């Protein structure tokens, strides 16, 4: 459905209250899914109130994974929900941070753009936020011409945080300037149940909404998170004290899997409430979520599973590898299996970790930085190689496989990466010459890069279903040393993919192994790489199912990949 010429942009703003981690990102993307299912074109913006310019220098333990975009933007992981679920390709400007806003305003002040005025949060910072939202919302992200119909904006953090105040004020001004028919505010809040009383408590949400209203914003809908469905009396109490109609109080209770959330919203007629608020009823159609329903039902019906070892550096926080976990989920469901991810941090240090590793059907080593845990990863790669266990190394995982092979097959005992040992006599992994050793932010090899296959009969070429090349997103500053490539290939570790120069190695495979693949792509990935990993992991899972004789029909996820 083409957006009518001259129609104003519609904004759906998602805020959060009470506590962080309520699932605002999933809620925002699911709202986008439902609106898209109604025939509307949707784009998304994520606002992060932290002072960092982007997420690139933040530890995964601090904020989850760093998500990489086609243009090289390092952004919040919630954009990793938006892109695959909405089938869109976002830009770095779709992630707004306090650092970006203040930097843009200070740059203008230094140029003299404010003509001697005193630069203040209001109006200069708030105007910059509104201008940024307006310009980014107009950028087409779905492959079609012209702006989208609706822009879903997620405000990170919790209402009341001091960092969020300029954004709250900017959104208040935006709601006034665009008009009530073009602005819909959805507040995500928590409705807990106290163990002693067993009653759903509305007071936290009441206080959160009261604070939001005191700041000049009144929610049109409430999205209440709870373990169990809300009782009617709870909804009525929320309606009375929060000034939100009962029919506009949505309940996003715990569900078995992600695909249920859009269905949950549709079943409560969330689309009707949003479309009515935005005056879009006449241009919308009933939501078509047949694919989502099939996927949710398929996952619920699965009984078989496959155990996958995730040998990583940040295993203490699952969100550190969120995209990889999502890819595993899609791949396993496509093979009618449930993924059982075994998080393994240091198999070199603990017998229990080794036993856990050996109990898994395949091994995955994702990306990371620094030398912590590397000895264990090397032993995991060695175990996979020697015992014919399927192995996938992503980014750091590819480098690990090169180090392991150099040490234990070529006999180069001190082979290492320059990152881990600057004095190694055999630097099989080296710092890329174009990188910066003094500045960390946005100095890596970032964004979509083309990989050319040297042999159209290689496994990677077949997995990608393209005999010539593939475009993938990258995030790394180290590469395989070209001086060691011929030695490694002579010993049957084949580099089947490289960049346009033919000197930077992108994909490796091990001859006479059922599945041993390394790829230089980032482990912080998006829709295209989800599709790739679905193919890759399907070969994983397909290999496992063949050996374990597990039957089941695969389901193609056409609606999301």
Coordinates of C-alpha atoms in Angstrom, one line a residue:
X1 CA 0.0 0.0 0.0
X2 CA 1.6 3.3 -1.1
X3 CA 1.6 6.2 1.3
X4 CA -0.6 9.0 0.1
X5 CA 1.2 12.1 -1.1
X6 CA 1.2 14.8 1.5
X7 CA -0.1 12.7 4.4
X8 CA 1.6 13.5 7.7
X9 CA 3.9 11.0 9.3
X10 CA 2.2 9.1 12.1
X11 CA 4.2 8.4 15.3
X12 CA 3.8 5.6 17.8
X13 CA 6.0 6.2 20.8
X14 CA 6.8 3.4 23.3
X15 CA 8.0 4.4 26.8
X16 CA 8.8 2.2 29.8
X17 CA 8.1 2.6 33.5
X18 CA 8.8 1.0 36.9
X19 CA 11.9 -1.1 36.0
X20 CA 14.1 -1.7 33.0
X21 CA 14.2 -4.9 31.0
X22 CA 10.4 -5.1 30.5
X23 CA 10.7 -5.9 26.8
X24 CA 10.0 -2.5 25.3
X25 CA 12.0 -3.5 22.2
X26 CA 10.0 -6.6 21.6
X27 CA 6.8 -4.7 22.3
X28 CA 7.8 -1.9 19.9
X29 CA 8.8 -4.3 17.1
X30 CA 5.6 -6.4 17.6
X31 CA 3.5 -3.3 17.3
X32 CA 5.3 -2.6 14.1
X33 CA 4.6 -6.1 12.9
X34 CA 0.9 -5.8 13.6
X35 CA 0.7 -2.4 11.9
X36 CA 2.6 -3.8 8.9
X37 CA 0.2 -6.7 8.8
X38 CA -2.6 -4.1 8.5
X39 CA -1.0 -2.9 5.2
X40 CA 0.9 0.1 6.6
X41 CA 4.6 0.8 5.9
X42 CA 6.6 1.0 9.1
X43 CA 10.0 2.4 10.1
X44 CA 11.6 2.5 13.5
X45 CA 13.8 4.7 15.7
X46 CA 15.5 3.8 19.0
X47 CA 16.4 6.5 21.5
X48 CA 19.1 5.7 23.9
X49 CA 19.7 8.3 26.6
X50 CA 23.3 7.4 27.4
X51 CA 26.1 9.8 26.6
X52 CA 28.0 7.4 24.3
X53 CA 27.9 8.5 20.7
X54 CA 27.1 4.9 19.8
X55 CA 27.2 1.5 21.3
X56 CA 30.5 0.5 19.7
X57 CA 32.7 1.0 22.8
X58 CA 30.3 -0.5 25.3
X59 CA 30.9 -3.9 26.8
X60 CA 28.3 -6.5 26.0
X61 CA 27.9 -7.0 29.8
X62 CA 26.8 -3.3 30.0
X63 CA 24.2 -3.2 27.3
X64 CA 24.0 -6.5 25.5
X65 CA 25.3 -7.1 22.0
X66 CA 26.4 -4.3 19.7
X67 CA 24.3 -4.5 16.5
X68 CA 26.0 -3.7 13.2
X69 CA 24.1 -2.1 10.3
X70 CA 24.8 -2.1 6.5
X71 CA 26.3 1.5 6.8
X72 CA 28.7 0.4 9.5
X73 CA 26.6 1.9 12.4
X74 CA 27.2 0.3 15.8
X75 CA 23.8 0.5 17.5
X76 CA 21.6 -0.8 20.2
X77 CA 20.5 -4.4 20.1
X78 CA 16.8 -3.4 19.9
X79 CA 17.5 -2.5 16.2
X80 CA 18.3 -6.2 15.9
X81 CA 14.7 -6.8 16.7
X82 CA 13.3 -4.2 14.4
X83 CA 15.2 -5.2 11.3
X84 CA 14.3 -8.9 11.0
X85 CA 10.8 -8.7 12.4
X86 CA 9.8 -5.8 10.2
X87 CA 12.0 -6.8 7.2
X88 CA 13.6 -3.4 7.0
X89 CA 17.2 -2.1 6.6
X90 CA 18.0 0.7 9.1
X91 CA 20.7 3.3 9.2
X92 CA 23.0 4.5 12.0
X93 CA 20.7 7.6 12.3
X94 CA 17.8 5.4 13.3
X95 CA 19.6 5.0 16.7
X96 CA 19.6 8.4 18.5
X97 CA 21.8 8.8 21.6
X98 CA 22.3 11.8 23.9
X99 CA 25.9 11.8 22.7
X100 CA 24.9 12.3 19.1
X101 CA 22.4 15.0 19.9
X102 CA 24.8 17.0 22.1
X103 CA 27.6 16.6 19.7
X104 CA 25.5 18.0 16.8
X105 CA 24.4 21.0 18.9
X106 CA 27.9 21.7 20.1
X107 CA 29.2 21.5 16.5
X108 CA 26.6 24.1 15.5
X109 CA 27.5 26.3 18.4
X110 CA 31.2 26.2 17.4
X111 CA 30.3 27.2 13.9
X112 CA 28.3 30.1 15.1
X113 CA 25.0 28.7 13.8
X114 CA 23.1 30.1 16.8
X115 CA 24.1 33.7 16.1
X116 CA 25.3 34.5 19.6
X117 CA 22.3 33.0 21.5
X118 CA 22.7 31.2 24.8
X119 CA 22.6 27.5 23.9
X120 CA 20.2 25.6 26.2
X121 CA 18.5 22.3 26.6
X122 CA 15.2 24.0 25.7
X123 CA 15.0 24.9 22.9
X124 CA 18.2 23.9 21.2
X125 CA 18.6 20.3 22.4
X126 CA 14.9 19.5 22.2
X127 CA 14.7 21.1 18.7
X128 CA 17.7 19.0 17.6
X129 CA 15.9 15.8 18.8
X130 CA 12.7 16.8 17.0
X131 CA 14.5 17.6 13.8
X132 CA 16.5 14.4 14.0
X133 CA 13.3 12.3 14.4
X134 CA 11.5 14.1 11.6
X135 CA 14.3 13.7 9.1
X136 CA 15.1 10.0 10.0
X137 CA 11.4 9.0 10.0
X138 CA 11.2 10.2 6.3
X139 CA 14.0 7.9 5.2
X140 CA 12.5 4.8 3.4
X141 CA 13.9 1.6 4.9
X142 CA 11.7 -1.1 3.3
X143 CA 13.1 -0.9 -0.3
X144 CA 10.2 1.2 -1.5
X145 CA 10.2 4.9 -2.5
X146 CA 8.9 7.6 -0.2
X147 CA 8.5 7.8 3.5
X148 CA 6.7 5.2 5.6
X149 CA 3.2 5.6 7.0
X150 CA 4.1 5.1 10.7
X151 CA 7.3 5.6 12.7
X152 CA 7.6 3.5 15.8
X153 CA 9.9 5.2 18.4
X154 CA 11.2 3.4 21.4
X155 CA 12.5 5.6 24.3
X156 CA 15.1 3.6 26.2
X157 CA 15.5 3.6 29.9
X158 CA 12.7 4.2 32.4
X159 CA 10.5 7.3 32.8
X160 CA 11.9 9.4 35.6
X161 CA 15.6 8.8 34.7
X162 CA 17.4 12.1 34.6
X163 CA 19.0 11.1 31.3
X164 CA 15.7 10.8 29.6
X165 CA 14.3 14.2 30.5
X166 CA 15.3 16.1 27.4
X167 CA 13.8 13.4 25.2
X168 CA 10.6 13.3 27.2
X169 CA 10.3 17.1 26.7
X170 CA 11.1 16.8 23.0
X171 CA 8.4 14.1 22.6
X172 CA 5.9 16.3 24.5
X173 CA 6.6 19.1 22.1
X174 CA 6.4 16.7 19.1
X175 CA 3.0 15.5 20.2
X176 CA 1.8 19.1 20.3
X177 CA 3.3 20.1 17.0
X178 CA 2.1 17.0 14.9
X179 CA -1.4 16.9 16.5
X180 CA -3.2 14.2 18.4
X181 CA -4.2 12.4 15.2
X182 CA -0.6 11.8 14.4
X183 CA 0.8 10.8 17.8
X184 CA 0.1 7.6 19.9
X185 CA 1.9 7.0 23.2
X186 CA 2.1 3.5 24.5
X187 CA 3.5 3.1 28.0
X188 CA 5.0 -0.3 29.0
X189 CA 4.8 -1.0 32.7
X190 CA 5.0 -3.8 35.2
X191 CA 2.1 -5.4 37.1
X192 CA 3.7 -7.6 39.7
X193 CA 2.2 -10.2 41.9
X194 CA 3.4 -10.3 45.5
X195 CA 4.0 -13.8 46.7
X196 CA 2.4 -13.4 50.1
X197 CA -0.8 -11.7 48.8
X198 CA -1.1 -13.3 45.4
X199 CA -2.8 -10.2 44.0
X200 CA -1.9 -8.3 40.9
X201 CA -0.6 -4.9 42.1
X202 CA -1.4 -1.8 40.0
X203 CA 0.3 0.8 42.2
X204 CA 3.7 0.7 40.4
X205 CA 2.0 1.4 37.1
X206 CA -0.2 4.2 38.7
X207 CA 3.0 5.9 39.9
X208 CA 4.7 5.5 36.6
X209 CA 1.8 7.0 34.6
X210 CA 1.4 9.8 37.1
X211 CA 5.1 10.7 36.6
X212 CA 4.7 10.6 32.8
X213 CA 1.6 12.8 33.0
X214 CA 3.5 15.3 35.2
X215 CA 6.0 15.6 32.4
X216 CA 3.3 16.5 29.9
X217 CA 2.7 13.1 28.2
X218 CA -0.5 11.1 28.6
X219 CA -0.5 7.5 27.4
X220 CA -3.1 6.5 24.9
X221 CA -2.5 2.8 25.6
X222 CA -1.0 0.8 28.5
X223 CA 1.0 -2.3 27.7
X224 CA 1.2 -4.2 31.0
X225 CA 3.8 -6.9 31.5
X226 CA 2.9 -9.7 33.9
X227 CA 3.5 -13.3 34.4
X228 CA -0.2 -14.3 34.1
X229 CA -3.0 -12.6 32.1
X230 CA -4.5 -9.5 33.8
X231 CA -7.8 -9.9 35.6
X232 CA -10.7 -7.7 34.6
X233 CA -10.8 -6.0 37.9
X234 CA -7.1 -5.2 37.5
X235 CA -7.8 -3.6 34.1
X236 CA -10.7 -1.6 35.5
X237 CA -8.5 -0.3 38.4
X238 CA -5.7 0.7 36.0
X239 CA -8.3 2.4 33.8
X240 CA -9.7 4.4 36.7
X241 CA -6.4 5.6 38.1
X242 CA -4.4 6.0 34.9
X243 CA -7.1 7.6 32.8
X244 CA -6.8 5.0 30.0
X245 CA -9.9 3.2 28.6
X246 CA -10.2 -0.4 29.6
X247 CA -10.1 -1.5 25.9
X248 CA -6.8 0.3 25.6
X249 CA -5.1 -1.6 28.4
X250 CA -3.1 -4.3 26.7
X251 CA -1.6 -7.3 28.6
X252 CA 1.6 -8.7 27.4
X253 CA 1.9 -11.7 29.7
X254 CA 4.6 -14.3 29.5
X255 CA 4.3 -16.5 26.4
X256 CA 6.2 -19.6 25.2
X257 CA 8.1 -17.8 22.4
X258 CA 8.6 -14.4 20.7
X259 CA 6.2 -15.1 17.8
X260 CA 3.2 -15.1 20.2
X261 CA 3.6 -11.4 21.1
X262 CA 2.2 -9.9 17.8
X263 CA -0.6 -12.5 18.0
X264 CA -1.3 -11.4 21.6
X265 CA -1.6 -7.8 20.5
X266 CA -3.9 -8.7 17.7
X267 CA -6.1 -10.8 19.9
X268 CA -6.6 -7.7 22.2
X269 CA -7.4 -5.5 19.2
X270 CA -4.3 -3.4 19.8
X271 CA -4.2 -2.5 16.1
X272 CA -7.8 -1.1 16.3
X273 CA -6.9 1.2 19.2
X274 CA -3.7 2.4 17.5
X275 CA -5.3 2.9 14.1
X276 CA -8.2 4.8 15.7
X277 CA -5.9 7.1 17.6
X278 CA -3.8 7.8 14.5
X279 CA -6.9 8.2 12.3
X280 CA -5.7 5.4 10.0
X281 CA -8.7 3.1 10.1
X282 CA -9.7 4.0 6.5
X283 CA -6.3 3.1 5.0
X284 CA -5.7 -0.1 6.9
X285 CA -6.8 -3.7 6.4
X286 CA -7.4 -6.5 8.9
X287 CA -4.1 -7.8 10.1
X288 CA -2.7 -10.8 8.2
X289 CA -0.6 -12.8 10.6
X290 CA -1.0 -16.3 9.1
X291 CA 2.7 -16.8 8.9
X292 CA 3.3 -15.7 12.5
X293 CA 0.5 -18.0 13.7
X294 CA 2.0 -21.0 11.9
X295 CA 5.5 -20.3 13.3
X296 CA 4.2 -19.9 16.9
X297 CA 2.2 -23.1 16.7
X298 CA 5.0 -25.0 15.0
X299 CA 7.5 -24.1 17.8
X300 CA 5.0 -25.0 20.5
X301 CA 4.5 -28.4 18.9
X302 CA 8.2 -29.4 18.7
X303 CA 9.4 -32.2 20.9
X304 CA 12.9 -33.0 19.6
X305 CA 15.9 -30.8 20.4
X306 CA 19.6 -30.4 19.5
X307 CA 22.3 -29.4 22.0
X308 CA 24.6 -26.7 20.8
X309 CA 27.7 -25.6 22.7
X310 CA 28.2 -21.8 22.7
X311 CA 31.8 -21.3 23.8
X312 CA 32.1 -17.5 24.3
X313 CA 33.5 -14.7 26.4
X314 CA 30.3 -13.1 27.5
X315 CA 28.2 -16.2 28.4
X316 CA 27.2 -14.6 31.7
X317 CA 24.6 -12.5 29.7
X318 CA 22.6 -14.2 27.0
X319 CA 21.8 -10.8 25.4
X320 CA 25.5 -10.5 24.5
X321 CA 24.9 -13.0 21.7
X322 CA 21.3 -12.2 21.0
X323 CA 21.5 -12.3 17.2
X324 CA 23.3 -15.7 17.2
X325 CA 20.7 -17.1 19.6
X326 CA 17.9 -15.9 17.4
X327 CA 19.5 -17.4 14.3
X328 CA 19.9 -20.7 16.1
X329 CA 16.2 -20.6 17.0
X330 CA 15.2 -19.9 13.4
X331 CA 17.5 -22.6 12.1
X332 CA 16.4 -25.3 14.6
X333 CA 12.7 -24.5 14.0
X334 CA 13.2 -24.8 10.3
X335 CA 14.4 -28.4 11.0
X336 CA 11.6 -29.1 13.4
X337 CA 13.9 -29.0 16.5
X338 CA 14.2 -26.9 19.6
X339 CA 17.6 -25.4 20.3
X340 CA 19.2 -26.3 23.6
X341 CA 22.1 -23.8 24.0
X342 CA 24.8 -24.9 26.4
X343 CA 26.7 -21.8 27.6
X344 CA 30.4 -22.7 28.1
X345 CA 32.8 -20.0 29.3
X346 CA 36.2 -21.8 29.9
X347 CA 36.4 -25.5 29.0
X348 CA 40.1 -25.4 29.7
X349 CA 39.6 -24.6 33.4
X350 CA 36.8 -26.9 34.6
X351 CA 36.1 -30.5 34.2
X352 CA 32.3 -29.8 34.3
X353 CA 32.7 -27.5 31.4
X354 CA 34.5 -30.1 29.4
X355 CA 31.9 -32.7 30.1
X356 CA 29.2 -30.2 29.0
X357 CA 31.1 -29.5 25.8
X358 CA 31.4 -33.2 25.0
X359 CA 27.7 -33.7 25.5
X360 CA 26.8 -31.3 22.7
X361 CA 26.2 -32.2 19.1
X362 CA 28.0 -29.1 17.7
X363 CA 30.2 -26.3 18.7
X364 CA 29.9 -22.6 18.0
X365 CA 32.5 -20.0 18.9
X366 CA 31.2 -16.4 18.4
X367 CA 32.9 -13.0 18.3
X368 CA 34.6 -11.2 21.1
X369 CA 37.6 -9.0 22.0
X370 CA 40.6 -9.6 24.4
X371 CA 42.4 -12.8 25.5
X372 CA 40.2 -13.9 28.3
X373 CA 38.9 -17.4 27.6
X374 CA 40.9 -17.9 24.4
X375 CA 42.8 -21.0 25.6
X376 CA 39.5 -22.7 26.2
X377 CA 38.2 -21.7 22.8
X378 CA 41.3 -23.1 21.1
X379 CA 40.8 -26.5 22.9
X380 CA 37.1 -26.5 21.9
X381 CA 38.1 -25.9 18.2
X382 CA 40.7 -28.7 18.5
X383 CA 38.2 -31.1 20.0
X384 CA 35.7 -30.3 17.2
X385 CA 38.4 -30.8 14.5
X386 CA 39.8 -34.1 15.9
X387 CA 36.4 -35.7 16.7
X388 CA 34.6 -34.6 13.6
X389 CA 32.1 -32.5 15.6
X390 CA 30.4 -29.7 13.5
X391 CA 32.1 -26.4 14.3
X392 CA 31.2 -22.8 13.3
X393 CA 33.6 -20.0 14.2
X394 CA 32.3 -16.5 13.8
X395 CA 34.7 -13.5 13.7
X396 CA 36.9 -14.4 16.7
X397 CA 35.8 -18.0 16.3
X398 CA 37.4 -18.1 12.8
X399 CA 40.6 -16.6 14.2
X400 CA 40.6 -19.3 16.9
X401 CA 40.4 -22.0 14.3
X402 CA 43.4 -20.6 12.4
X403 CA 45.4 -20.4 15.7
X404 CA 44.5 -23.9 16.7
X405 CA 45.3 -25.4 13.3
X406 CA 48.6 -23.6 13.1
X407 CA 49.7 -24.9 16.5
X408 CA 48.5 -28.5 16.4
X409 CA 48.7 -29.3 12.6
X410 CA 51.5 -27.1 11.3
X411 CA 53.4 -27.5 14.5
X412 CA 53.9 -23.8 15.1
X413 CA 53.6 -24.1 18.9
X414 CA 53.6 -20.3 19.7
X415 CA 51.3 -19.4 16.8
X416 CA 48.9 -16.7 18.0
X417 CA 47.0 -13.5 17.2
X418 CA 48.8 -10.2 17.6
X419 CA 45.9 -9.2 19.8
X420 CA 46.8 -11.9 22.4
X421 CA 50.6 -12.0 22.1
X422 CA 52.4 -9.1 20.3
X423 CA 55.7 -10.9 20.5
X424 CA 54.6 -14.2 18.9
X425 CA 57.0 -15.6 16.3
X426 CA 54.1 -16.9 14.3
X427 CA 51.5 -14.1 14.0
X428 CA 48.8 -16.0 12.1
X429 CA 46.2 -13.3 12.9
X430 CA 47.3 -9.7 12.5
X431 CA 46.0 -6.1 13.1
X432 CA 44.4 -4.7 9.9
X433 CA 46.6 -2.0 8.5
X434 CA 43.8 0.5 8.0
X435 CA 42.7 0.3 11.7
X436 CA 43.5 2.7 14.4
X437 CA 45.5 1.8 17.5
X438 CA 44.7 5.0 19.3
X439 CA 41.0 5.4 18.9
X440 CA 38.4 2.7 19.6
X441 CA 35.1 4.2 18.4
X442 CA 34.1 3.4 14.7
X443 CA 37.7 2.4 13.7
X444 CA 37.1 -1.2 13.0
X445 CA 36.2 -2.8 9.7
X446 CA 32.4 -2.2 9.9
X447 CA 29.3 -2.7 7.9
X448 CA 28.3 -4.6 4.8
X449 CA 31.3 -6.1 2.8
X450 CA 31.3 -8.4 -0.2
X451 CA 32.9 -11.8 0.0
X452 CA 33.9 -13.6 -3.2
X453 CA 34.0 -17.4 -3.3
X454 CA 37.0 -18.9 -4.9
X455 CA 35.3 -22.2 -5.6
X456 CA 31.6 -22.4 -6.5
X457 CA 31.6 -26.0 -5.2
X458 CA 32.6 -25.1 -1.7
X459 CA 30.2 -25.6 1.2
X460 CA 29.8 -21.9 2.0
X461 CA 28.8 -21.2 -1.6
X462 CA 26.1 -23.9 -1.4
X463 CA 24.9 -22.6 1.9
X464 CA 24.5 -19.1 0.6
X465 CA 22.9 -20.4 -2.6
X466 CA 25.2 -18.1 -4.6
X467 CA 28.2 -19.5 -6.5
X468 CA 29.9 -16.1 -6.8
X469 CA 29.7 -13.8 -3.8
X470 CA 27.7 -12.8 -0.7
X471 CA 27.3 -9.5 1.2
X472 CA 27.7 -9.7 5.0
X473 CA 28.1 -7.3 7.9
X474 CA 31.5 -7.2 9.6
X475 CA 32.9 -5.8 12.9
X476 CA 36.5 -6.7 13.4
X477 CA 40.0 -5.2 13.5
X478 CA 42.1 -8.3 13.1
X479 CA 42.5 -10.6 10.0
X480 CA 44.2 -13.8 9.0
X481 CA 47.9 -13.1 8.1
X482 CA 48.2 -13.5 4.3
X483 CA 51.8 -14.8 4.7
X484 CA 50.5 -18.0 6.4
X485 CA 47.6 -18.7 4.0
X486 CA 49.5 -20.9 1.6
X487 CA 50.9 -23.0 4.5
X488 CA 47.5 -23.5 6.0
X489 CA 45.9 -24.4 2.7
X490 CA 48.7 -26.9 1.9
X491 CA 47.6 -28.6 5.1
X492 CA 44.0 -28.8 4.0
X493 CA 42.6 -25.7 5.8
X494 CA 41.0 -24.1 2.8
X495 CA 40.2 -20.4 2.6
X496 CA 37.2 -20.5 0.2
X497 CA 36.1 -16.8 0.5
X498 CA 38.0 -13.5 0.3
X499 CA 37.4 -9.8 -0.2
X500 CA 37.8 -8.1 -3.6
X501 CA 41.6 -7.9 -3.2
X502 CA 41.9 -11.7 -2.7
X503 CA 44.2 -11.1 0.2
X504 CA 41.8 -10.7 3.1
X505 CA 40.4 -14.1 4.1
X506 CA 36.7 -14.2 4.8
X507 CA 35.6 -17.9 5.0
X508 CA 37.5 -21.1 5.7
X509 CA 36.6 -24.7 5.5
X510 CA 38.4 -27.9 6.6
X511 CA 38.7 -30.7 4.1
X512 CA 37.4 -34.1 5.0
X513 CA 35.4 -32.8 7.9
X514 CA 31.6 -33.1 8.1
X515 CA 31.2 -29.4 9.0
X516 CA 34.1 -27.1 10.0
X517 CA 33.5 -23.5 8.9
X518 CA 34.9 -20.2 10.0
X519 CA 33.6 -16.8 8.8
X520 CA 34.9 -13.3 9.4
X521 CA 31.3 -11.9 9.6
X522 CA 30.3 -10.1 12.8
X523 CA 28.4 -12.1 15.4
X524 CA 26.3 -8.9 15.9
X525 CA 24.1 -9.6 12.9
X526 CA 20.8 -8.7 11.1
X527 CA 18.2 -10.1 8.8
X528 CA 20.5 -11.0 5.9
X529 CA 22.9 -12.8 8.2
X530 CA 20.0 -14.4 10.1
X531 CA 19.1 -15.9 6.7
X532 CA 22.7 -17.0 6.2
X533 CA 22.9 -18.5 9.6
X534 CA 19.7 -20.3 9.1
X535 CA 21.3 -22.0 6.1
X536 CA 24.5 -22.6 8.1
X537 CA 22.8 -23.9 11.1
X538 CA 20.4 -26.0 9.1
X539 CA 23.4 -27.8 7.8
X540 CA 24.5 -28.2 11.4
X541 CA 21.1 -29.4 12.5
X542 CA 20.6 -31.4 9.3
X543 CA 23.9 -33.3 10.0
X544 CA 22.7 -33.9 13.5
X545 CA 19.3 -35.1 12.5
X546 CA 20.8 -37.5 9.9
X547 CA 23.1 -39.1 12.5
X548 CA 20.4 -39.1 15.2
X549 CA 17.6 -40.2 12.8
X550 CA 15.2 -37.5 13.9
X551 CA 12.3 -36.9 11.5
X552 CA 10.1 -33.9 11.0
X553 CA 9.1 -31.5 8.3
X554 CA 11.0 -28.2 8.0
X555 CA 9.0 -25.0 7.9
X556 CA 10.3 -22.2 5.7
X557 CA 10.2 -18.8 7.4
X558 CA 9.3 -16.7 4.4
X559 CA 7.7 -13.9 6.3
X560 CA 10.8 -13.0 8.2
X561 CA 13.7 -14.0 6.0

